[in-house]
Amino acid sequence: ALANAILLILVSAYILFEAWQRLRQPPQVDALPMLMVAVGGLAVTLVGITLLHAGSQESLNVRGAFLEVLSDLFGALGTIVAALVLLFTGWPWADVLASVFIGVLILPRAWGLLRSVVDVLLEAAPAGMRVEEIQATLCQVPGVRSVHDLHLWAITSGFVAMSGHVEAVGRPSEDVLHDLQRLVRERFKIEHATLQVESADHAD
């Protein structure tokens, strides 16, 4: 996924650079072969998009592959439009605008993938999860006086881990732990939670 993200960013930058070069001197383009190749590319990428779409929501690696194919889809669509414009009007800037369109669409998606990958590699809290919110929610469980040393990180895509210390009073620690783990599993979708339940007079 990291390699895919970096490659997509480099490809987008190169496409935009080439578009800038062509703005100054539009090349001669044979529109009919350009259209035929783009239509063939579109058919292939539509199959790839269909196969990879579901898995792209669960795995960063599949998401990287999905974005590679998606960039090809954008490229095919932009090329088809540019070829049709060239074929019927002869307007030389159509190819340049298609290149800009492709680069601008790919770049933010590649950047988003790169950020997600870096979050995993740095074991950062996953996007959309706030440690403060989870801590406040855990403190609402009956018998929980406080929660401290709470850590939240992504092991890989779709696998979030959490650890923390819980000060419990008035209820058996086993019952408190059961309620806490059920809460984080059902509300925050965290399956791997390691919680240490402590009494009020614990040395820590």
CSV table of C-alpha atoms in Angstrom, one decimal:
chain,number,residue,atom,x,y,z
A,1,ALA,CA,0.0,0.0,0.0
A,2,LEU,CA,2.9,2.4,0.8
A,3,ALA,CA,4.5,1.6,-2.5
A,4,ASN,CA,1.3,2.1,-4.4
A,5,ALA,CA,0.6,5.5,-2.7
A,6,ILE,CA,4.1,6.8,-3.5
A,7,LEU,CA,3.8,5.5,-7.1
A,8,LEU,CA,0.4,7.1,-7.6
A,9,ILE,CA,1.7,10.4,-6.3
A,10,LEU,CA,4.7,10.3,-8.6
A,11,VAL,CA,2.5,9.3,-11.6
A,12,SER,CA,0.1,12.2,-10.8
A,13,ALA,CA,2.9,14.6,-10.6
A,14,TYR,CA,4.4,13.4,-13.9
A,15,ILE,CA,1.0,13.6,-15.6
A,16,LEU,CA,0.6,17.2,-14.4
A,17,PHE,CA,4.2,18.1,-15.5
A,18,GLU,CA,3.6,16.6,-18.9
A,19,ALA,CA,0.3,18.6,-19.2
A,20,TRP,CA,2.2,21.8,-18.4
A,21,GLN,CA,4.8,21.0,-21.1
A,22,ARG,CA,2.0,20.4,-23.6
A,23,LEU,CA,0.3,23.7,-22.8
A,24,ARG,CA,3.2,25.4,-24.4
A,25,GLN,CA,3.4,23.2,-27.4
A,26,PRO,CA,0.4,20.9,-28.0
A,27,PRO,CA,1.5,17.7,-29.7
A,28,GLN,CA,-0.1,16.2,-32.9
A,29,VAL,CA,-2.4,13.4,-31.7
A,30,ASP,CA,-4.1,10.7,-33.9
A,31,ALA,CA,-7.5,10.7,-32.4
A,32,LEU,CA,-9.0,7.4,-33.8
A,33,PRO,CA,-6.3,5.0,-32.5
A,34,MET,CA,-6.3,7.0,-29.2
A,35,LEU,CA,-10.1,6.4,-28.9
A,36,MET,CA,-9.9,2.7,-29.7
A,37,VAL,CA,-7.1,2.0,-27.1
A,38,ALA,CA,-9.0,4.1,-24.5
A,39,VAL,CA,-12.2,2.1,-25.0
A,40,GLY,CA,-10.4,-1.2,-24.6
A,41,GLY,CA,-8.7,0.1,-21.4
A,42,LEU,CA,-12.0,1.2,-20.0
A,43,ALA,CA,-13.5,-2.2,-20.4
A,44,VAL,CA,-10.6,-3.9,-18.6
A,45,THR,CA,-10.5,-1.4,-15.8
A,46,LEU,CA,-14.3,-1.7,-15.2
A,47,VAL,CA,-13.7,-5.4,-14.5
A,48,GLY,CA,-10.9,-4.6,-12.1
A,49,ILE,CA,-12.9,-2.0,-10.3
A,50,THR,CA,-15.8,-4.5,-9.8
A,51,LEU,CA,-13.5,-7.1,-8.4
A,52,LEU,CA,-11.5,-4.9,-6.0
A,53,HIS,CA,-14.2,-2.5,-4.7
A,54,ALA,CA,-15.5,-4.6,-1.8
A,55,GLY,CA,-12.1,-5.5,-0.5
A,56,SER,CA,-10.8,-1.9,-0.7
A,57,GLN,CA,-12.9,-1.0,2.3
A,58,GLU,CA,-11.2,-3.6,4.5
A,59,SER,CA,-7.6,-3.7,3.4
A,60,LEU,CA,-5.1,-1.0,2.7
A,61,ASN,CA,-3.2,-3.2,0.3
A,62,VAL,CA,-6.4,-3.9,-1.7
A,63,ARG,CA,-7.2,-0.3,-1.5
A,64,GLY,CA,-3.9,0.6,-3.0
A,65,ALA,CA,-4.5,-1.8,-5.9
A,66,PHE,CA,-8.0,-0.4,-6.2
A,67,LEU,CA,-6.7,3.1,-6.5
A,68,GLU,CA,-4.2,1.9,-9.2
A,69,VAL,CA,-7.1,0.6,-11.2
A,70,LEU,CA,-9.2,3.6,-10.5
A,71,SER,CA,-6.5,5.9,-11.8
A,72,ASP,CA,-6.5,3.8,-15.0
A,73,LEU,CA,-10.3,4.2,-15.2
A,74,PHE,CA,-9.9,8.0,-14.9
A,75,GLY,CA,-7.2,7.9,-17.5
A,76,ALA,CA,-9.4,5.9,-19.9
A,77,LEU,CA,-12.5,8.1,-19.4
A,78,GLY,CA,-10.4,11.3,-19.9
A,79,THR,CA,-8.7,9.9,-22.9
A,80,ILE,CA,-12.1,8.9,-24.5
A,81,VAL,CA,-13.5,12.4,-24.0
A,82,ALA,CA,-10.3,14.0,-25.3
A,83,ALA,CA,-10.2,11.7,-28.4
A,84,LEU,CA,-13.9,12.5,-29.2
A,85,VAL,CA,-13.2,16.2,-28.9
A,86,LEU,CA,-10.1,15.9,-31.2
A,87,LEU,CA,-12.0,13.7,-33.6
A,88,PHE,CA,-15.0,16.0,-34.1
A,89,THR,CA,-13.5,19.4,-33.5
A,90,GLY,CA,-9.7,19.1,-33.9
A,91,TRP,CA,-9.2,21.2,-30.7
A,92,PRO,CA,-5.6,20.6,-29.7
A,93,TRP,CA,-6.0,21.4,-26.0
A,94,ALA,CA,-8.4,18.5,-25.3
A,95,ASP,CA,-5.5,16.1,-24.6
A,96,VAL,CA,-3.9,18.6,-22.2
A,97,LEU,CA,-7.1,19.1,-20.3
A,98,ALA,CA,-7.7,15.4,-20.0
A,99,SER,CA,-4.2,15.0,-18.5
A,100,VAL,CA,-4.9,17.7,-15.9
A,101,PHE,CA,-8.2,16.1,-15.1
A,102,ILE,CA,-6.6,12.7,-14.5
A,103,GLY,CA,-3.7,14.1,-12.4
A,104,VAL,CA,-6.1,16.2,-10.2
A,105,LEU,CA,-8.4,13.2,-9.5
A,106,ILE,CA,-5.6,10.8,-8.7
A,107,LEU,CA,-3.5,13.0,-6.4
A,108,PRO,CA,-5.9,13.5,-3.4
A,109,ARG,CA,-6.8,9.8,-3.4
A,110,ALA,CA,-3.2,8.8,-3.4
A,111,TRP,CA,-2.5,11.3,-0.6
A,112,GLY,CA,-5.3,9.9,1.5
A,113,LEU,CA,-4.0,6.3,1.0
A,114,LEU,CA,-0.5,7.5,2.0
A,115,ARG,CA,-1.8,9.1,5.2
A,116,SER,CA,-3.7,5.9,6.2
A,117,VAL,CA,-0.6,3.8,5.6
A,118,VAL,CA,1.6,6.1,7.7
A,119,ASP,CA,-0.9,6.0,10.5
A,120,VAL,CA,-0.5,2.2,10.6
A,121,LEU,CA,3.3,2.3,10.3
A,122,LEU,CA,3.5,4.9,13.1
A,123,GLU,CA,0.9,3.0,15.2
A,124,ALA,CA,-1.2,6.2,15.4
A,125,ALA,CA,-4.8,6.4,16.5
A,126,PRO,CA,-7.0,5.6,13.5
A,127,ALA,CA,-8.7,8.4,11.7
A,128,GLY,CA,-12.1,9.2,13.1
A,129,MET,CA,-11.3,7.7,16.6
A,130,ARG,CA,-10.7,10.1,19.5
A,131,VAL,CA,-9.0,8.8,22.6
A,132,GLU,CA,-10.7,11.4,24.8
A,133,GLU,CA,-14.2,10.4,23.5
A,134,ILE,CA,-13.5,6.7,24.2
A,135,GLN,CA,-12.1,7.5,27.6
A,136,ALA,CA,-15.2,9.5,28.6
A,137,THR,CA,-17.5,6.7,27.3
A,138,LEU,CA,-15.7,4.0,29.4
A,139,CYS,CA,-16.1,6.2,32.5
A,140,GLN,CA,-19.9,5.9,32.1
A,141,VAL,CA,-19.8,2.1,32.8
A,142,PRO,CA,-21.2,1.4,36.3
A,143,GLY,CA,-18.4,0.8,38.8
A,144,VAL,CA,-15.7,2.7,36.7
A,145,ARG,CA,-14.3,5.7,38.7
A,146,SER,CA,-11.5,6.6,36.2
A,147,VAL,CA,-9.6,5.5,33.1
A,148,HIS,CA,-6.0,6.3,32.5
A,149,ASP,CA,-2.9,5.2,30.5
A,150,LEU,CA,-5.3,4.7,27.6
A,151,HIS,CA,-3.7,3.9,24.2
A,152,LEU,CA,-5.2,3.3,20.8
A,153,TRP,CA,-3.5,2.3,17.6
A,154,ALA,CA,-3.9,0.5,14.3
A,155,ILE,CA,-2.1,-2.7,13.9
A,156,THR,CA,-3.2,-3.0,10.2
A,157,SER,CA,-6.2,-1.9,8.2
A,158,GLY,CA,-9.4,-3.0,10.0
A,159,PHE,CA,-7.5,-4.2,13.2
A,160,VAL,CA,-7.5,-1.6,16.0
A,161,ALA,CA,-5.9,-2.3,19.3
A,162,MET,CA,-6.5,-0.6,22.7
A,163,SER,CA,-5.0,-0.9,26.1
A,164,GLY,CA,-5.7,1.0,29.4
A,165,HIS,CA,-6.0,1.0,33.1
A,166,VAL,CA,-9.4,1.2,34.8
A,167,GLU,CA,-10.0,2.1,38.4
A,168,ALA,CA,-13.1,0.3,39.6
A,169,VAL,CA,-15.2,0.6,42.8
A,170,GLY,CA,-18.4,-1.1,44.0
A,171,ARG,CA,-18.5,-4.0,41.5
A,172,PRO,CA,-16.5,-7.1,40.9
A,173,SER,CA,-13.6,-6.4,38.5
A,174,GLU,CA,-14.7,-9.3,36.3
A,175,ASP,CA,-18.1,-7.7,35.8
A,176,VAL,CA,-16.6,-4.3,35.0
A,177,LEU,CA,-14.1,-5.8,32.6
A,178,HIS,CA,-16.9,-7.7,30.8
A,179,ASP,CA,-19.0,-4.6,30.4
A,180,LEU,CA,-16.0,-2.5,29.2
A,181,GLN,CA,-15.0,-5.0,26.5
A,182,ARG,CA,-18.5,-5.4,25.3
A,183,LEU,CA,-18.8,-1.6,25.1
A,184,VAL,CA,-15.7,-1.0,23.0
A,185,ARG,CA,-16.5,-4.0,20.8
A,186,GLU,CA,-20.1,-2.9,20.0
A,187,ARG,CA,-19.7,0.9,20.0
A,188,PHE,CA,-16.2,1.4,18.7
A,189,LYS,CA,-15.6,-1.9,16.8
A,190,ILE,CA,-12.5,-2.6,18.8
A,191,GLU,CA,-12.1,-6.3,19.0
A,192,HIS,CA,-8.6,-6.4,20.7
A,193,ALA,CA,-8.8,-4.5,24.0
A,194,THR,CA,-6.4,-5.2,26.9
A,195,LEU,CA,-7.7,-3.5,30.0
A,196,GLN,CA,-6.3,-3.7,33.5
A,197,VAL,CA,-8.9,-3.3,36.3
A,198,GLU,CA,-7.5,-1.8,39.5
A,199,SER,CA,-8.8,-1.1,42.9
A,200,ALA,CA,-9.0,2.4,44.3
A,201,ASP,CA,-6.0,1.8,46.6
A,202,HIS,CA,-3.7,0.4,43.8
A,203,ALA,CA,-0.2,1.8,44.0
A,204,ASP,CA,-0.4,3.1,40.4
